[in-house]
Amino acid sequence: MVDLAERDESLPERAEVVVIGGGIAGVSTALFLAERGVDVSLCEKGYVGGEQSSRNWGWVTARNRDMRELPLCLESGRLWSEMNERVRGETGYRRTGSLRAFTSIEQQATGSAWLDDARQFDFPARLVSAAEMNQMVPASGGAFAGGLYAEDDGRAEPQMAAPAIANGARKMGAKIFTRCAVRGLELSAGRVSAVVTEHGRIKCSSVVLAGGGWSTLFLRRLGVRLPQLLVQASAMRTVPFESAVAPTLYGDRFSLRKRLDGGFTIGDPFATLTDITPDSFRFAGDYFAMLTMSWRRLGFRFGRRALREWTRTNSWNLDQISPFEQVRVLDPAPVQSLLKNTHKALVAALPEFADVPIAQQWGGLLDVTPDAVPVISDIEKIPGLFLICGFSGHGFGMGPGAGHLMADLVTGKPPIVDPTSFRYSRFTDGSNPKPKAGF
């Protein structure tokens, strides 16, 4: 169950900034705006943290990130470390370190090359030998050939974090509205002048769209093209269980992290499933490079979500019920075959988990961009409109840093990191952004 964030009741007539979306990126943006004294209101169609921000695996890591993301990941880790104090609440953050387990010499070489690149950012990480891996993960019985350990990485609790940050933003003056879908924007002389919600209008100077997987649909109505596709991941958690595995552990076919409740969250970082939807054809050319890189581990299907999107309207009047009200929360069922394979791989590497009961399973949808790098940017075509989305499975850990950066852009302050790699215009200016292979 996701913790419920506190909420406000009456919409204001006006706000300086309206944030659309109550995931980790949206609430972090609201927090850093409110800290600066900005009059900010956040509107969420369902409940705070209801979609992927509560369904992810809880990793707060800079290890193995794209070099374009790494500076923001490092800043975000710093912000996570002080977040409980900042919001006067419990996000579940703990600094535990993270460990990428290697099973071959080739993986070690790839990890070593990545670490060489990462040193330009003073990233505190190191390679570990097979013998040290056996000490750090004694239950593995020597299953790993080595690894890469990032001592400053950590973890937080997805069901707790976004609501705690939203509550912290509210203590600083932000207004939080749940079950309050934004149907669209009003423009004056081409510039943002108001949002229209299902409960009324809020006049504003700026809007931050933190809509996750809904962002493409919202922008399409405004004539803005955002290449974005959704892929489904599945995860599970165990009952509380004593294990010597302390850092979050990332393997070839499973990942593992300790929870505050004493259990473990388990998933496969590479096993995903995507529905064939109209956007699959609209953006096929944008994703060609990613598809050629990852097709061996990516499954396709034509399921319930595909049917819904094939029949969904892309245009509606602002006085009509919108798609954002028709589906408040994306809640996909977990894919049992993927979870079965994940559990099998886990037990093969760590036999102590063979008889540990599974307490819960769930699914979630990741919003993925063609280069697997987020968009944190203004939209030049519509002055006053900003976009923060497309985290491609990295959003939870990057959330506070991304929210800080977005607050910088909205207020015109010096950015916490160089935002160039996150600009929306990379999809329209001929940059032809491509993903970088991980390890």
JSON list of N, CA, C and O in Angstrom, two decimals, residues 68 72 225-227 369-371 373-380 386-390 405-406 409 417-434:
[
{"chain": "A", "resi": 68, "resn": "ARG", "atom": "N", "xyz": [25.67, 10.97, -19.56]},
{"chain": "A", "resi": 68, "resn": "ARG", "atom": "CA", "xyz": [24.85, 12.17, -19.66]},
{"chain": "A", "resi": 68, "resn": "ARG", "atom": "C", "xyz": [24.01, 12.37, -18.41]},
{"chain": "A", "resi": 68, "resn": "ARG", "atom": "O", "xyz": [23.61, 13.50, -18.09]},
{"chain": "A", "resi": 72, "resn": "LEU", "atom": "N", "xyz": [23.77, 14.38, -12.66]},
{"chain": "A", "resi": 72, "resn": "LEU", "atom": "CA", "xyz": [22.48, 14.57, -12.00]},
{"chain": "A", "resi": 72, "resn": "LEU", "atom": "C", "xyz": [22.21, 13.45, -11.00]},
{"chain": "A", "resi": 72, "resn": "LEU", "atom": "O", "xyz": [21.66, 13.70, -9.91]},
{"chain": "A", "resi": 225, "resn": "ARG", "atom": "N", "xyz": [5.17, 17.02, -30.34]},
{"chain": "A", "resi": 225, "resn": "ARG", "atom": "CA", "xyz": [5.51, 15.61, -30.52]},
{"chain": "A", "resi": 225, "resn": "ARG", "atom": "C", "xyz": [6.58, 15.20, -29.52]},
{"chain": "A", "resi": 225, "resn": "ARG", "atom": "O", "xyz": [7.69, 15.73, -29.53]},
{"chain": "A", "resi": 226, "resn": "LEU", "atom": "N", "xyz": [6.25, 14.23, -28.68]},
{"chain": "A", "resi": 226, "resn": "LEU", "atom": "CA", "xyz": [7.22, 13.68, -27.72]},
{"chain": "A", "resi": 226, "resn": "LEU", "atom": "C", "xyz": [7.35, 12.18, -27.96]},
{"chain": "A", "resi": 226, "resn": "LEU", "atom": "O", "xyz": [6.43, 11.42, -27.67]},
{"chain": "A", "resi": 227, "resn": "PRO", "atom": "N", "xyz": [8.49, 11.72, -28.51]},
{"chain": "A", "resi": 227, "resn": "PRO", "atom": "CA", "xyz": [8.68, 10.27, -28.68]},
{"chain": "A", "resi": 227, "resn": "PRO", "atom": "C", "xyz": [8.88, 9.61, -27.32]},
{"chain": "A", "resi": 227, "resn": "PRO", "atom": "O", "xyz": [9.86, 9.88, -26.63]},
{"chain": "A", "resi": 369, "resn": "THR", "atom": "N", "xyz": [12.44, 7.03, -23.30]},
{"chain": "A", "resi": 369, "resn": "THR", "atom": "CA", "xyz": [12.75, 7.87, -24.45]},
{"chain": "A", "resi": 369, "resn": "THR", "atom": "C", "xyz": [13.68, 7.11, -25.41]},
{"chain": "A", "resi": 369, "resn": "THR", "atom": "O", "xyz": [14.27, 6.09, -25.03]},
{"chain": "A", "resi": 370, "resn": "PRO", "atom": "N", "xyz": [13.85, 7.58, -26.63]},
{"chain": "A", "resi": 370, "resn": "PRO", "atom": "CA", "xyz": [14.70, 6.87, -27.59]},
{"chain": "A", "resi": 370, "resn": "PRO", "atom": "C", "xyz": [16.15, 6.73, -27.17]},
{"chain": "A", "resi": 370, "resn": "PRO", "atom": "O", "xyz": [16.83, 5.78, -27.60]},
{"chain": "A", "resi": 371, "resn": "ASP", "atom": "N", "xyz": [16.66, 7.65, -26.35]},
{"chain": "A", "resi": 371, "resn": "ASP", "atom": "CA", "xyz": [18.05, 7.53, -25.89]},
{"chain": "A", "resi": 371, "resn": "ASP", "atom": "C", "xyz": [18.14, 7.12, -24.43]},
{"chain": "A", "resi": 371, "resn": "ASP", "atom": "O", "xyz": [19.23, 7.09, -23.85]},
{"chain": "A", "resi": 373, "resn": "VAL", "atom": "N", "xyz": [17.38, 8.67, -21.85]},
{"chain": "A", "resi": 373, "resn": "VAL", "atom": "CA", "xyz": [17.76, 9.82, -21.03]},
{"chain": "A", "resi": 373, "resn": "VAL", "atom": "C", "xyz": [16.52, 10.69, -20.86]},
{"chain": "A", "resi": 373, "resn": "VAL", "atom": "O", "xyz": [15.76, 10.88, -21.82]},
{"chain": "A", "resi": 374, "resn": "PRO", "atom": "N", "xyz": [16.28, 11.22, -19.67]},
{"chain": "A", "resi": 374, "resn": "PRO", "atom": "CA", "xyz": [15.05, 11.97, -19.45]},
{"chain": "A", "resi": 374, "resn": "PRO", "atom": "C", "xyz": [15.01, 13.32, -20.18]},
{"chain": "A", "resi": 374, "resn": "PRO", "atom": "O", "xyz": [16.04, 13.82, -20.66]},
{"chain": "A", "resi": 375, "resn": "VAL", "atom": "N", "xyz": [13.82, 13.87, -20.23]},
{"chain": "A", "resi": 375, "resn": "VAL", "atom": "CA", "xyz": [13.62, 15.23, -20.70]},
{"chain": "A", "resi": 375, "resn": "VAL", "atom": "C", "xyz": [13.36, 16.10, -19.47]},
{"chain": "A", "resi": 375, "resn": "VAL", "atom": "O", "xyz": [12.43, 15.84, -18.70]},
{"chain": "A", "resi": 376, "resn": "ILE", "atom": "N", "xyz": [14.18, 17.11, -19.27]},
{"chain": "A", "resi": 376, "resn": "ILE", "atom": "CA", "xyz": [14.01, 18.10, -18.20]},
{"chain": "A", "resi": 376, "resn": "ILE", "atom": "C", "xyz": [14.27, 19.44, -18.86]},
{"chain": "A", "resi": 376, "resn": "ILE", "atom": "O", "xyz": [15.42, 19.87, -18.99]},
{"chain": "A", "resi": 377, "resn": "SER", "atom": "N", "xyz": [13.21, 20.10, -19.30]},
{"chain": "A", "resi": 377, "resn": "SER", "atom": "CA", "xyz": [13.40, 21.15, -20.29]},
{"chain": "A", "resi": 377, "resn": "SER", "atom": "C", "xyz": [12.18, 22.04, -20.42]},
{"chain": "A", "resi": 377, "resn": "SER", "atom": "O", "xyz": [11.06, 21.66, -20.06]},
{"chain": "A", "resi": 378, "resn": "ASP", "atom": "N", "xyz": [12.41, 23.23, -20.98]},
{"chain": "A", "resi": 378, "resn": "ASP", "atom": "CA", "xyz": [11.29, 24.03, -21.44]},
{"chain": "A", "resi": 378, "resn": "ASP", "atom": "C", "xyz": [10.85, 23.52, -22.81]},
{"chain": "A", "resi": 378, "resn": "ASP", "atom": "O", "xyz": [11.57, 22.77, -23.48]},
{"chain": "A", "resi": 379, "resn": "ILE", "atom": "N", "xyz": [9.65, 23.91, -23.22]},
{"chain": "A", "resi": 379, "resn": "ILE", "atom": "CA", "xyz": [9.15, 23.63, -24.56]},
{"chain": "A", "resi": 379, "resn": "ILE", "atom": "C", "xyz": [9.08, 24.97, -25.28]},
{"chain": "A", "resi": 379, "resn": "ILE", "atom": "O", "xyz": [8.18, 25.78, -25.03]},
{"chain": "A", "resi": 380, "resn": "GLU", "atom": "N", "xyz": [10.03, 25.23, -26.15]},
{"chain": "A", "resi": 380, "resn": "GLU", "atom": "CA", "xyz": [10.15, 26.55, -26.77]},
{"chain": "A", "resi": 380, "resn": "GLU", "atom": "C", "xyz": [8.89, 26.94, -27.53]},
{"chain": "A", "resi": 380, "resn": "GLU", "atom": "O", "xyz": [8.54, 28.13, -27.58]},
{"chain": "A", "resi": 386, "resn": "PHE", "atom": "N", "xyz": [6.95, 23.61, -19.29]},
{"chain": "A", "resi": 386, "resn": "PHE", "atom": "CA", "xyz": [8.16, 22.85, -19.01]},
{"chain": "A", "resi": 386, "resn": "PHE", "atom": "C", "xyz": [7.80, 21.37, -18.92]},
{"chain": "A", "resi": 386, "resn": "PHE", "atom": "O", "xyz": [6.68, 21.01, -18.54]},
{"chain": "A", "resi": 387, "resn": "LEU", "atom": "N", "xyz": [8.77, 20.51, -19.22]},
{"chain": "A", "resi": 387, "resn": "LEU", "atom": "CA", "xyz": [8.54, 19.07, -19.28]},
{"chain": "A", "resi": 387, "resn": "LEU", "atom": "C", "xyz": [9.59, 18.33, -18.48]},
{"chain": "A", "resi": 387, "resn": "LEU", "atom": "O", "xyz": [10.79, 18.60, -18.62]},
{"chain": "A", "resi": 388, "resn": "ILE", "atom": "N", "xyz": [9.14, 17.39, -17.65]},
{"chain": "A", "resi": 388, "resn": "ILE", "atom": "CA", "xyz": [10.06, 16.53, -16.90]},
{"chain": "A", "resi": 388, "resn": "ILE", "atom": "C", "xyz": [9.49, 15.11, -16.93]},
{"chain": "A", "resi": 388, "resn": "ILE", "atom": "O", "xyz": [8.50, 14.81, -16.27]},
{"chain": "A", "resi": 389, "resn": "CYS", "atom": "N", "xyz": [10.10, 14.25, -17.71]},
{"chain": "A", "resi": 389, "resn": "CYS", "atom": "CA", "xyz": [9.57, 12.89, -17.88]},
{"chain": "A", "resi": 389, "resn": "CYS", "atom": "C", "xyz": [10.62, 12.05, -18.61]},
{"chain": "A", "resi": 389, "resn": "CYS", "atom": "O", "xyz": [11.74, 12.49, -18.87]},
{"chain": "A", "resi": 390, "resn": "GLY", "atom": "N", "xyz": [10.24, 10.79, -18.96]},
{"chain": "A", "resi": 390, "resn": "GLY", "atom": "CA", "xyz": [11.09, 9.95, -19.78]},
{"chain": "A", "resi": 390, "resn": "GLY", "atom": "C", "xyz": [12.31, 9.39, -19.07]},
{"chain": "A", "resi": 390, "resn": "GLY", "atom": "O", "xyz": [13.37, 9.23, -19.66]},
{"chain": "A", "resi": 405, "resn": "LEU", "atom": "N", "xyz": [16.60, 20.51, -10.56]},
{"chain": "A", "resi": 405, "resn": "LEU", "atom": "CA", "xyz": [16.96, 21.09, -11.84]},
{"chain": "A", "resi": 405, "resn": "LEU", "atom": "C", "xyz": [15.76, 21.76, -12.49]},
{"chain": "A", "resi": 405, "resn": "LEU", "atom": "O", "xyz": [15.88, 22.87, -13.06]},
{"chain": "A", "resi": 406, "resn": "MET", "atom": "N", "xyz": [14.59, 21.13, -12.42]},
{"chain": "A", "resi": 406, "resn": "MET", "atom": "CA", "xyz": [13.41, 21.74, -13.02]},
{"chain": "A", "resi": 406, "resn": "MET", "atom": "C", "xyz": [13.05, 23.04, -12.31]},
{"chain": "A", "resi": 406, "resn": "MET", "atom": "O", "xyz": [12.70, 24.05, -12.94]},
{"chain": "A", "resi": 409, "resn": "LEU", "atom": "N", "xyz": [15.23, 25.71, -13.66]},
{"chain": "A", "resi": 409, "resn": "LEU", "atom": "CA", "xyz": [14.85, 26.18, -14.99]},
{"chain": "A", "resi": 409, "resn": "LEU", "atom": "C", "xyz": [13.63, 27.08, -14.93]},
{"chain": "A", "resi": 409, "resn": "LEU", "atom": "O", "xyz": [13.56, 28.11, -15.61]},
{"chain": "A", "resi": 417, "resn": "VAL", "atom": "N", "xyz": [22.99, 21.15, -12.45]},
{"chain": "A", "resi": 417, "resn": "VAL", "atom": "CA", "xyz": [23.91, 20.53, -13.41]},
{"chain": "A", "resi": 417, "resn": "VAL", "atom": "C", "xyz": [23.60, 21.12, -14.78]},
{"chain": "A", "resi": 417, "resn": "VAL", "atom": "O", "xyz": [22.56, 21.74, -14.99]},
{"chain": "A", "resi": 418, "resn": "ASP", "atom": "N", "xyz": [24.48, 20.90, -15.72]},
{"chain": "A", "resi": 418, "resn": "ASP", "atom": "CA", "xyz": [24.25, 21.36, -17.10]},
{"chain": "A", "resi": 418, "resn": "ASP", "atom": "C", "xyz": [23.04, 20.62, -17.67]},
{"chain": "A", "resi": 418, "resn": "ASP", "atom": "O", "xyz": [23.04, 19.39, -17.76]},
{"chain": "A", "resi": 419, "resn": "PRO", "atom": "N", "xyz": [21.98, 21.34, -18.08]},
{"chain": "A", "resi": 419, "resn": "PRO", "atom": "CA", "xyz": [20.77, 20.68, -18.56]},
{"chain": "A", "resi": 419, "resn": "PRO", "atom": "C", "xyz": [20.79, 20.32, -20.04]},
{"chain": "A", "resi": 419, "resn": "PRO", "atom": "O", "xyz": [19.79, 19.79, -20.56]},
{"chain": "A", "resi": 420, "resn": "THR", "atom": "N", "xyz": [21.89, 20.57, -20.73]},
{"chain": "A", "resi": 420, "resn": "THR", "atom": "CA", "xyz": [21.91, 20.42, -22.18]},
{"chain": "A", "resi": 420, "resn": "THR", "atom": "C", "xyz": [21.47, 19.02, -22.64]},
{"chain": "A", "resi": 420, "resn": "THR", "atom": "O", "xyz": [20.69, 18.88, -23.59]},
{"chain": "A", "resi": 421, "resn": "SER", "atom": "N", "xyz": [21.96, 17.98, -21.99]},
{"chain": "A", "resi": 421, "resn": "SER", "atom": "CA", "xyz": [21.64, 16.61, -22.40]},
{"chain": "A", "resi": 421, "resn": "SER", "atom": "C", "xyz": [20.16, 16.27, -22.23]},
{"chain": "A", "resi": 421, "resn": "SER", "atom": "O", "xyz": [19.67, 15.31, -22.83]},
{"chain": "A", "resi": 422, "resn": "PHE", "atom": "N", "xyz": [19.45, 17.06, -21.41]},
{"chain": "A", "resi": 422, "resn": "PHE", "atom": "CA", "xyz": [18.06, 16.77, -21.11]},
{"chain": "A", "resi": 422, "resn": "PHE", "atom": "C", "xyz": [17.08, 17.64, -21.90]},
{"chain": "A", "resi": 422, "resn": "PHE", "atom": "O", "xyz": [15.88, 17.57, -21.67]},
{"chain": "A", "resi": 423, "resn": "ARG", "atom": "N", "xyz": [17.58, 18.44, -22.83]},
{"chain": "A", "resi": 423, "resn": "ARG", "atom": "CA", "xyz": [16.72, 19.37, -23.55]},
{"chain": "A", "resi": 423, "resn": "ARG", "atom": "C", "xyz": [15.72, 18.62, -24.45]},
{"chain": "A", "resi": 423, "resn": "ARG", "atom": "O", "xyz": [16.08, 17.62, -25.08]},
{"chain": "A", "resi": 424, "resn": "TYR", "atom": "N", "xyz": [14.52, 19.13, -24.51]},
{"chain": "A", "resi": 424, "resn": "TYR", "atom": "CA", "xyz": [13.50, 18.54, -25.39]},
{"chain": "A", "resi": 424, "resn": "TYR", "atom": "C", "xyz": [13.90, 18.67, -26.85]},
{"chain": "A", "resi": 424, "resn": "TYR", "atom": "O", "xyz": [13.66, 17.76, -27.66]},
{"chain": "A", "resi": 425, "resn": "SER", "atom": "N", "xyz": [14.57, 19.75, -27.22]},
{"chain": "A", "resi": 425, "resn": "SER", "atom": "CA", "xyz": [14.87, 20.03, -28.62]},
{"chain": "A", "resi": 425, "resn": "SER", "atom": "C", "xyz": [15.80, 19.02, -29.25]},
{"chain": "A", "resi": 425, "resn": "SER", "atom": "O", "xyz": [15.98, 19.03, -30.48]},
{"chain": "A", "resi": 426, "resn": "ARG", "atom": "N", "xyz": [16.40, 18.13, -28.48]},
{"chain": "A", "resi": 426, "resn": "ARG", "atom": "CA", "xyz": [17.27, 17.11, -29.08]},
{"chain": "A", "resi": 426, "resn": "ARG", "atom": "C", "xyz": [16.48, 16.18, -29.99]},
{"chain": "A", "resi": 426, "resn": "ARG", "atom": "O", "xyz": [17.06, 15.51, -30.85]},
{"chain": "A", "resi": 427, "resn": "PHE", "atom": "N", "xyz": [15.15, 16.12, -29.80]},
{"chain": "A", "resi": 427, "resn": "PHE", "atom": "CA", "xyz": [14.32, 15.28, -30.65]},
{"chain": "A", "resi": 427, "resn": "PHE", "atom": "C", "xyz": [13.85, 16.01, -31.90]},
{"chain": "A", "resi": 427, "resn": "PHE", "atom": "O", "xyz": [13.23, 15.40, -32.77]},
{"chain": "A", "resi": 428, "resn": "THR", "atom": "N", "xyz": [14.13, 17.30, -32.00]},
{"chain": "A", "resi": 428, "resn": "THR", "atom": "CA", "xyz": [13.64, 18.08, -33.14]},
{"chain": "A", "resi": 428, "resn": "THR", "atom": "C", "xyz": [14.73, 18.81, -33.90]},
{"chain": "A", "resi": 428, "resn": "THR", "atom": "O", "xyz": [14.47, 19.33, -34.98]},
{"chain": "A", "resi": 429, "resn": "ASP", "atom": "N", "xyz": [15.95, 18.86, -33.35]},
{"chain": "A", "resi": 429, "resn": "ASP", "atom": "CA", "xyz": [17.00, 19.67, -33.98]},
{"chain": "A", "resi": 429, "resn": "ASP", "atom": "C", "xyz": [18.01, 18.86, -34.79]},
{"chain": "A", "resi": 429, "resn": "ASP", "atom": "O", "xyz": [19.06, 19.37, -35.17]},
{"chain": "A", "resi": 430, "resn": "GLY", "atom": "N", "xyz": [17.67, 17.59, -35.05]},
{"chain": "A", "resi": 430, "resn": "GLY", "atom": "CA", "xyz": [18.56, 16.75, -35.85]},
{"chain": "A", "resi": 430, "resn": "GLY", "atom": "C", "xyz": [19.66, 16.08, -35.06]},
{"chain": "A", "resi": 430, "resn": "GLY", "atom": "O", "xyz": [20.57, 15.47, -35.66]},
{"chain": "A", "resi": 431, "resn": "SER", "atom": "N", "xyz": [19.61, 16.15, -33.73]},
{"chain": "A", "resi": 431, "resn": "SER", "atom": "CA", "xyz": [20.66, 15.52, -32.91]},
{"chain": "A", "resi": 431, "resn": "SER", "atom": "C", "xyz": [20.66, 14.00, -33.02]},
{"chain": "A", "resi": 431, "resn": "SER", "atom": "O", "xyz": [21.68, 13.36, -32.81]},
{"chain": "A", "resi": 432, "resn": "ASN", "atom": "N", "xyz": [19.49, 13.43, -33.32]},
{"chain": "A", "resi": 432, "resn": "ASN", "atom": "CA", "xyz": [19.36, 11.97, -33.47]},
{"chain": "A", "resi": 432, "resn": "ASN", "atom": "C", "xyz": [19.94, 11.25, -32.26]},
{"chain": "A", "resi": 432, "resn": "ASN", "atom": "O", "xyz": [20.87, 10.44, -32.36]},
{"chain": "A", "resi": 433, "resn": "PRO", "atom": "N", "xyz": [19.41, 11.51, -31.05]},
{"chain": "A", "resi": 433, "resn": "PRO", "atom": "CA", "xyz": [19.97, 10.91, -29.83]},
{"chain": "A", "resi": 433, "resn": "PRO", "atom": "C", "xyz": [19.82, 9.41, -29.81]},
{"chain": "A", "resi": 433, "resn": "PRO", "atom": "O", "xyz": [18.80, 8.86, -30.24]},
{"chain": "A", "resi": 434, "resn": "LYS", "atom": "N", "xyz": [20.84, 8.73, -29.30]},
{"chain": "A", "resi": 434, "resn": "LYS", "atom": "CA", "xyz": [20.84, 7.26, -29.25]},
{"chain": "A", "resi": 434, "resn": "LYS", "atom": "C", "xyz": [21.18, 6.77, -27.85]},
{"chain": "A", "resi": 434, "resn": "LYS", "atom": "O", "xyz": [21.90, 7.44, -27.10]}
]
